[in-house]
Amino acid sequence: MDWGTLQAVLGGVNKHSTSIGKIWLTVLFIFRIMILVVAAERVWGDEQQDFVCNTLQPGCKNVCYDHFFPISHIRLWALQLIFVSTPALLVAMHVAYTRHEKKRRLRNGEKIDIEELKNVKLHIRGPLWWTYTSSIFFRIIFEAVFMYVFYYMYDGYQMPRLVKCEAWPCPNTVDCFVSRPTEKTTFTIFMLAVSGICMMLNLAELCYLVIKICMKGPRKTT
Amino acid sequence: MNWAGLYTVLSGVNRHSTAIGRIWLSVIFIFRIMVLVVAAESVWGDEKSAFTCNTQQPGCNSVCYDHFFPISHIRLWALQLILVTTPALLVAMHVAYQQHQEKKLLVLTGHADAKHMEEVKKHKMRIAGSLWWTYVCSVVFRLLFEAVFMYIFYMLYPGYQMMRLVKCEAYPCPNTVDCFISRPTEKTIFTVFMLVTSGVCIILNMAELVYLVVRACARRS
């Protein structure tokens, strides 16, 4: 079970999304997940090995690394991407449930082509509209929460070149050097920018759905 | 055979599960197996190479590591996930057996054409009769395995927290030696995360059990 399987699972949901939703999914897979897998993981690959402290004291490096990097950027991004892509499964479950209900009702009546039922695209209205809107809302919340967690843990998003460590068993204050700080800062800003774009796409999709339902509303009453 | 192979095998079982069973399977694959593969394995990747002891005594490092980590978290989670997902195969076997019986019946009554055979394969089995008992057994086994592994984790690594420093006195270490564990905070975060998802799965399994029992009682009355 890896990113490829997640793509297969979410690809199915794509059929019932709005156009903005499809763009969002593409941005997620190409500019975030793919960048994470092909580039960012290599940049952070040697983060602990090449974290060098100016001391021979055994254990000091481990303790300092743990103190300054409680959870690595790569793991935080992996968790963020998993949490952000999962609300789409709520929509998939709702669609599957709606189809199941239709099949049950039609089985009692006349016989229809089951394969055709599978391929028909469901319109986003009624309870599916609420599920879809909730899923977008949760996506936005998760993105915001993770951006805040990043900011809180690594103030300012910039990777420092040097950290001064005083944790036991380091003697007095020890200088520790982070590996590839500029490259890490570049990727952090890139992932942050794409995260921002995804949030804007989600907000746009939310507005689009609300406007669509408001426009349909007055037409129904006339 | 890897996690993707297991996913293919279990996706087939999905069709005959209840709605709660499908949610449980999604939680297992996305929040446990996927997190294990893409995140947790790299956190524990350097657990032995970055385990540093404050001594130059050869062998002390290995002995202390082995003393404090008899079996690594990653291996325990992999075993837990395999054992917890496998009872679903009992259901798959029972469904295959029932489909085989239906096909034999079709052959005996002379309806053994391709269309009827395909319909036997495609239609969803209702969870009633002996299939209900098999399904309930599989849920009970899942619960049992989850609980046993959570207990094993608690016994091996009390409190679920990863310590930063362990004091080791095993031979050949001279007297008492300080040993430092790599990434203890990140490991604690992931241990707590996997524990919480394990708890969520236990709750889902209990809910599914209650649902099946209530449904069976409602049918009978």
Coordinates of N, CA and C in Angstrom, one line a residue, chain B residues 78-210:
Chain B
A78 N 3.8 -4.8 11.6 CA 3.6 -5.6 10.3 C 2.9 -6.9 10.7
L79 N 3.3 -7.6 11.8 CA 2.7 -8.9 12.2 C 1.3 -8.6 12.6
Q80 N 1.1 -7.5 13.3 CA -0.3 -7.2 13.8 C -1.2 -7.0 12.6
L81 N -0.8 -6.2 11.7 CA -1.6 -5.9 10.5 C -1.9 -7.1 9.7
I82 N -0.9 -8.0 9.5 CA -1.2 -9.2 8.8 C -2.2 -10.1 9.5
L83 N -2.0 -10.3 10.8 CA -2.9 -11.2 11.6 C -4.3 -10.6 11.7
V84 N -4.4 -9.3 11.8 CA -5.7 -8.7 11.9 C -6.5 -8.7 10.6
T85 N -5.8 -8.6 9.5 CA -6.5 -8.6 8.2 C -6.9 -10.0 7.7
T86 N -6.2 -11.0 8.2 CA -6.4 -12.4 7.7 C -7.7 -13.0 8.0
P87 N -8.4 -12.8 9.2 CA -9.7 -13.5 9.4 C -10.7 -13.2 8.3
A88 N -10.5 -12.0 7.6 CA -11.5 -11.8 6.5 C -11.4 -12.8 5.4
L89 N -10.3 -13.6 5.4 CA -10.2 -14.6 4.4 C -11.1 -15.8 4.7
L90 N -11.4 -16.0 6.0 CA -12.4 -17.0 6.4 C -13.7 -16.8 5.6
V91 N -14.1 -15.5 5.6 CA -15.3 -15.1 5.0 C -15.2 -15.4 3.5
A92 N -14.1 -15.0 2.9 CA -13.9 -15.2 1.5 C -14.0 -16.7 1.1
M93 N -13.4 -17.5 2.0 CA -13.4 -19.0 1.7 C -14.8 -19.5 1.8
H94 N -15.6 -19.0 2.8 CA -17.0 -19.5 2.9 C -17.8 -19.0 1.7
V95 N -17.6 -17.8 1.3 CA -18.4 -17.3 0.1 C -18.0 -18.1 -1.1
A96 N -16.7 -18.4 -1.3 CA -16.3 -19.2 -2.5 C -17.0 -20.6 -2.4
Y97 N -17.0 -21.2 -1.2 CA -17.7 -22.5 -1.1 C -19.1 -22.4 -1.4
Q98 N -19.8 -21.4 -0.9 CA -21.3 -21.2 -1.2 C -21.5 -21.0 -2.7
Q99 N -20.6 -20.3 -3.3 CA -20.8 -20.0 -4.8 C -20.6 -21.4 -5.5
H100 N -19.6 -22.2 -5.1 CA -19.4 -23.5 -5.7 C -20.6 -24.3 -5.6
Q101 N -21.2 -24.3 -4.4 CA -22.4 -25.1 -4.2 C -23.6 -24.7 -5.1
E102 N -23.7 -23.3 -5.3 CA -24.7 -22.8 -6.2 C -24.5 -23.2 -7.6
K103 N -23.2 -23.2 -8.0 CA -22.9 -23.6 -9.4 C -23.2 -25.0 -9.6
K104 N -22.9 -25.9 -8.6 CA -23.2 -27.3 -8.7 C -24.7 -27.5 -8.9
L105 N -25.5 -26.8 -8.1 CA -26.9 -26.9 -8.2 C -27.5 -26.5 -9.6
L106 N -26.9 -25.4 -10.1 CA -27.3 -25.0 -11.5 C -27.0 -26.1 -12.5
V107 N -25.8 -26.7 -12.3 CA -25.5 -27.8 -13.3 C -26.5 -29.0 -13.2
L108 N -26.9 -29.3 -11.9 CA -27.8 -30.4 -11.7 C -29.2 -30.1 -12.2
T109 N -29.6 -28.8 -12.1 CA -31.0 -28.5 -12.6 C -31.0 -28.1 -14.1
G110 N -29.8 -28.2 -14.7 CA -29.8 -27.9 -16.1 C -29.8 -26.5 -16.6
H111 N -29.4 -25.5 -15.6 CA -29.3 -24.1 -16.0 C -27.8 -23.7 -16.1
A112 N -26.9 -24.6 -16.5 CA -25.5 -24.3 -16.5 C -25.0 -23.5 -17.6
D113 N -25.7 -22.5 -18.0 CA -25.2 -21.6 -19.2 C -24.3 -20.5 -18.6
A114 N -23.6 -19.9 -19.5 CA -22.6 -18.9 -19.1 C -23.2 -17.7 -18.3
K115 N -24.4 -17.3 -18.7 CA -25.1 -16.1 -18.1 C -25.4 -16.4 -16.6
H116 N -25.9 -17.6 -16.3 CA -26.3 -17.9 -14.9 C -25.0 -18.1 -14.1
M117 N -24.0 -18.7 -14.7 CA -22.7 -18.9 -13.9 C -22.1 -17.5 -13.6
E118 N -22.2 -16.6 -14.5 CA -21.6 -15.2 -14.3 C -22.4 -14.5 -13.2
E119 N -23.7 -14.8 -13.2 CA -24.6 -14.1 -12.2 C -24.3 -14.6 -10.8
V120 N -24.0 -15.9 -10.7 CA -23.6 -16.5 -9.4 C -22.4 -15.8 -8.8
K121 N -21.4 -15.6 -9.7 CA -20.1 -15.0 -9.3 C -20.4 -13.6 -8.9
K122 N -21.3 -12.8 -9.6 CA -21.4 -11.4 -9.3 C -22.3 -11.0 -8.2
H123 N -23.3 -11.8 -7.9 CA -24.3 -11.3 -6.9 C -23.7 -11.4 -5.5
K124 N -24.1 -10.4 -4.7 CA -23.6 -10.2 -3.4 C -24.3 -11.2 -2.4
M125 N -23.5 -11.9 -1.6 CA -24.1 -12.9 -0.7 C -24.7 -12.1 0.5
R126 N -25.8 -12.6 1.0 CA -26.4 -12.0 2.2 C -25.7 -12.6 3.4
I127 N -25.5 -11.8 4.4 CA -24.8 -12.3 5.6 C -25.9 -13.0 6.5
A128 N -26.3 -14.2 6.2 CA -27.3 -14.9 7.0 C -26.9 -16.4 7.1
G129 N -27.5 -17.0 8.1 CA -27.2 -18.5 8.2 C -25.8 -18.8 8.6
S130 N -25.2 -19.7 8.0 CA -23.8 -20.1 8.4 C -22.8 -19.1 8.0
L131 N -23.0 -18.2 7.0 CA -22.1 -17.2 6.6 C -22.1 -16.1 7.8
W132 N -23.2 -15.9 8.5 CA -23.3 -15.0 9.6 C -22.4 -15.5 10.7
W133 N -22.4 -16.8 11.0 CA -21.5 -17.3 12.0 C -20.0 -17.1 11.6
T134 N -19.7 -17.4 10.4 CA -18.3 -17.3 9.9 C -17.9 -15.8 10.0
Y135 N -18.8 -14.9 9.6 CA -18.5 -13.5 9.6 C -18.2 -13.0 11.1
V136 N -19.1 -13.4 12.0 CA -19.0 -13.0 13.4 C -17.7 -13.6 14.0
C137 N -17.3 -14.8 13.7 CA -16.1 -15.4 14.1 C -14.9 -14.6 13.6
S138 N -15.0 -14.2 12.4 CA -13.8 -13.4 11.8 C -13.7 -12.1 12.6
V139 N -14.8 -11.4 12.9 CA -14.8 -10.2 13.6 C -14.2 -10.4 15.0
V140 N -14.6 -11.5 15.7 CA -14.1 -11.8 17.0 C -12.6 -12.0 17.0
F141 N -12.2 -12.8 16.0 CA -10.7 -13.0 15.9 C -10.0 -11.7 15.7
R142 N -10.5 -10.8 14.9 CA -9.8 -9.5 14.6 C -9.7 -8.8 16.0
L143 N -10.8 -8.8 16.7 CA -10.7 -8.1 18.0 C -9.7 -8.7 18.9
L144 N -9.6 -10.0 18.9 CA -8.7 -10.7 19.8 C -7.3 -10.4 19.4
F145 N -7.0 -10.5 18.1 CA -5.6 -10.2 17.7 C -5.2 -8.8 18.0
E146 N -6.1 -7.8 17.8 CA -5.8 -6.4 18.1 C -5.4 -6.3 19.6
A147 N -6.3 -6.9 20.4 CA -6.1 -6.7 21.9 C -4.8 -7.4 22.3
V148 N -4.5 -8.6 21.7 CA -3.3 -9.3 22.1 C -2.0 -8.5 21.7
F149 N -2.0 -7.9 20.5 CA -0.9 -7.1 20.1 C -0.7 -5.8 20.9
M150 N -1.9 -5.2 21.3 CA -1.7 -4.0 22.1 C -1.1 -4.4 23.5
Y151 N -1.5 -5.5 24.0 CA -1.0 -6.0 25.2 C 0.5 -6.3 25.1
I152 N 0.9 -7.0 24.0 CA 2.3 -7.3 23.8 C 3.1 -6.0 23.7
F153 N 2.6 -5.0 23.0 CA 3.3 -3.7 22.9 C 3.5 -3.1 24.3
Y154 N 2.4 -3.2 25.1 CA 2.5 -2.6 26.4 C 3.5 -3.3 27.3
M155 N 3.6 -4.6 27.2 CA 4.5 -5.4 28.0 C 5.9 -5.2 27.6
L156 N 6.2 -5.1 26.2 CA 7.6 -4.9 25.8 C 8.0 -3.5 26.0
Y157 N 7.1 -2.5 25.7 CA 7.5 -1.1 25.8 C 6.6 -0.3 26.7
P158 N 6.7 -0.5 28.0 CA 5.7 0.0 28.9 C 5.5 1.5 28.7
G159 N 4.2 1.9 28.7 CA 3.9 3.3 28.6 C 3.9 3.8 27.2
Y160 N 4.3 3.0 26.3 CA 4.3 3.4 24.8 C 5.2 4.6 24.5
Q161 N 5.9 5.1 25.5 CA 6.8 6.2 25.2 C 8.2 5.7 24.9
M162 N 8.8 6.3 23.9 CA 10.2 5.9 23.5 C 11.1 6.8 24.4
M163 N 12.0 6.1 25.1 CA 12.9 6.9 26.0 C 14.1 7.4 25.2
R164 N 14.6 8.5 25.6 CA 15.7 9.1 25.0 C 17.0 8.4 25.3
L165 N 17.1 7.9 26.6 CA 18.3 7.4 27.1 C 18.0 6.1 27.9
V166 N 18.8 5.0 27.7 CA 18.6 3.8 28.4 C 19.9 3.5 29.1
K167 N 19.9 3.0 30.3 CA 21.1 2.6 31.0 C 21.3 1.1 30.9
C168 N 22.4 0.7 30.4 CA 22.6 -0.7 30.1 C 23.8 -1.3 30.9
E169 N 23.5 -2.5 31.5 CA 24.5 -3.2 32.3 C 24.9 -4.6 31.8
A170 N 24.4 -4.9 30.6 CA 24.6 -6.3 30.1 C 26.1 -6.5 29.7
Y171 N 26.6 -7.7 29.9 CA 28.0 -8.1 29.5 C 28.0 -7.9 28.0
P172 N 29.0 -7.4 27.3 CA 30.4 -7.0 27.9 C 30.5 -5.5 28.2
C173 N 29.4 -4.8 28.4 CA 29.5 -3.4 28.7 C 30.1 -3.2 30.1
P174 N 31.0 -2.3 30.2 CA 31.7 -2.1 31.5 C 30.8 -1.3 32.5
N175 N 30.5 -1.9 33.6 CA 29.6 -1.2 34.6 C 28.3 -0.8 34.0
T176 N 27.9 0.4 34.2 CA 26.7 0.9 33.5 C 27.0 1.9 32.4
V177 N 26.4 1.7 31.3 CA 26.7 2.5 30.1 C 25.4 3.3 29.7
D178 N 25.6 4.5 29.3 CA 24.4 5.3 28.8 C 24.3 5.0 27.3
C179 N 23.1 4.7 26.9 CA 22.9 4.5 25.4 C 21.8 5.4 25.0
F180 N 22.0 6.0 23.8 CA 21.0 7.0 23.3 C 20.3 6.5 22.1
I181 N 19.0 6.6 22.1 CA 18.1 6.1 21.1 C 17.9 7.2 20.0
S182 N 17.8 6.8 18.8 CA 17.7 7.9 17.7 C 16.2 8.2 17.5
R183 N 15.9 9.5 17.3 CA 14.6 10.0 17.1 C 13.5 9.6 18.1
P184 N 13.7 9.7 19.4 CA 12.7 9.2 20.3 C 11.4 9.9 20.2
T185 N 11.4 11.3 20.0 CA 10.1 12.0 19.9 C 9.3 11.6 18.7
E186 N 9.9 11.5 17.6 CA 9.2 11.1 16.4 C 8.7 9.7 16.5
K187 N 9.5 8.8 17.2 CA 9.0 7.4 17.4 C 7.8 7.4 18.3
T188 N 7.8 8.2 19.4 CA 6.7 8.3 20.3 C 5.4 8.8 19.6
I189 N 5.6 9.8 18.7 CA 4.4 10.4 18.0 C 3.8 9.3 17.1
F190 N 4.6 8.5 16.4 CA 4.1 7.5 15.6 C 3.5 6.3 16.3
T191 N 4.1 6.0 17.5 CA 3.6 4.9 18.3 C 2.2 5.3 18.8
V192 N 2.0 6.5 19.3 CA 0.7 7.0 19.7 C -0.3 7.0 18.6
F193 N 0.2 7.5 17.4 CA -0.7 7.5 16.2 C -1.2 6.1 15.9
M194 N -0.3 5.1 15.8 CA -0.7 3.7 15.5 C -1.6 3.2 16.6
L195 N -1.3 3.6 17.8 CA -2.2 3.1 19.0 C -3.6 3.6 18.8
V196 N -3.7 4.9 18.5 CA -5.0 5.5 18.3 C -5.8 4.9 17.2
T197 N -5.1 4.6 16.1 CA -5.8 4.0 14.9 C -6.2 2.6 15.3
S198 N -5.4 1.9 16.1 CA -5.7 0.5 16.5 C -7.0 0.6 17.4
G199 N -7.1 1.6 18.3 CA -8.2 1.8 19.1 C -9.5 2.0 18.3
V200 N -9.3 2.9 17.2 CA -10.4 3.2 16.3 C -10.9 1.9 15.7
C201 N -10.0 1.1 15.2 CA -10.3 -0.2 14.6 C -11.1 -1.1 15.5
I202 N -10.6 -1.2 16.8 CA -11.3 -2.0 17.8 C -12.7 -1.5 18.0
I203 N -12.9 -0.2 18.0 CA -14.3 0.3 18.2 C -15.1 0.0 17.0
L204 N -14.6 0.1 15.8 CA -15.3 -0.3 14.6 C -15.7 -1.7 14.6
N205 N -14.8 -2.6 15.0 CA -15.1 -4.0 15.1 C -16.2 -4.3 16.1
M206 N -16.1 -3.7 17.2 CA -17.2 -3.9 18.3 C -18.5 -3.4 17.7
A207 N -18.5 -2.3 17.1 CA -19.8 -1.7 16.5 C -20.4 -2.7 15.5
E208 N -19.4 -3.3 14.6 CA -19.9 -4.2 13.6 C -20.5 -5.5 14.3
L209 N -19.9 -5.9 15.4 CA -20.4 -7.1 16.1 C -21.8 -6.8 16.6
V210 N -21.9 -5.7 17.3 CA -23.2 -5.3 17.8 C -24.3 -5.2 16.7

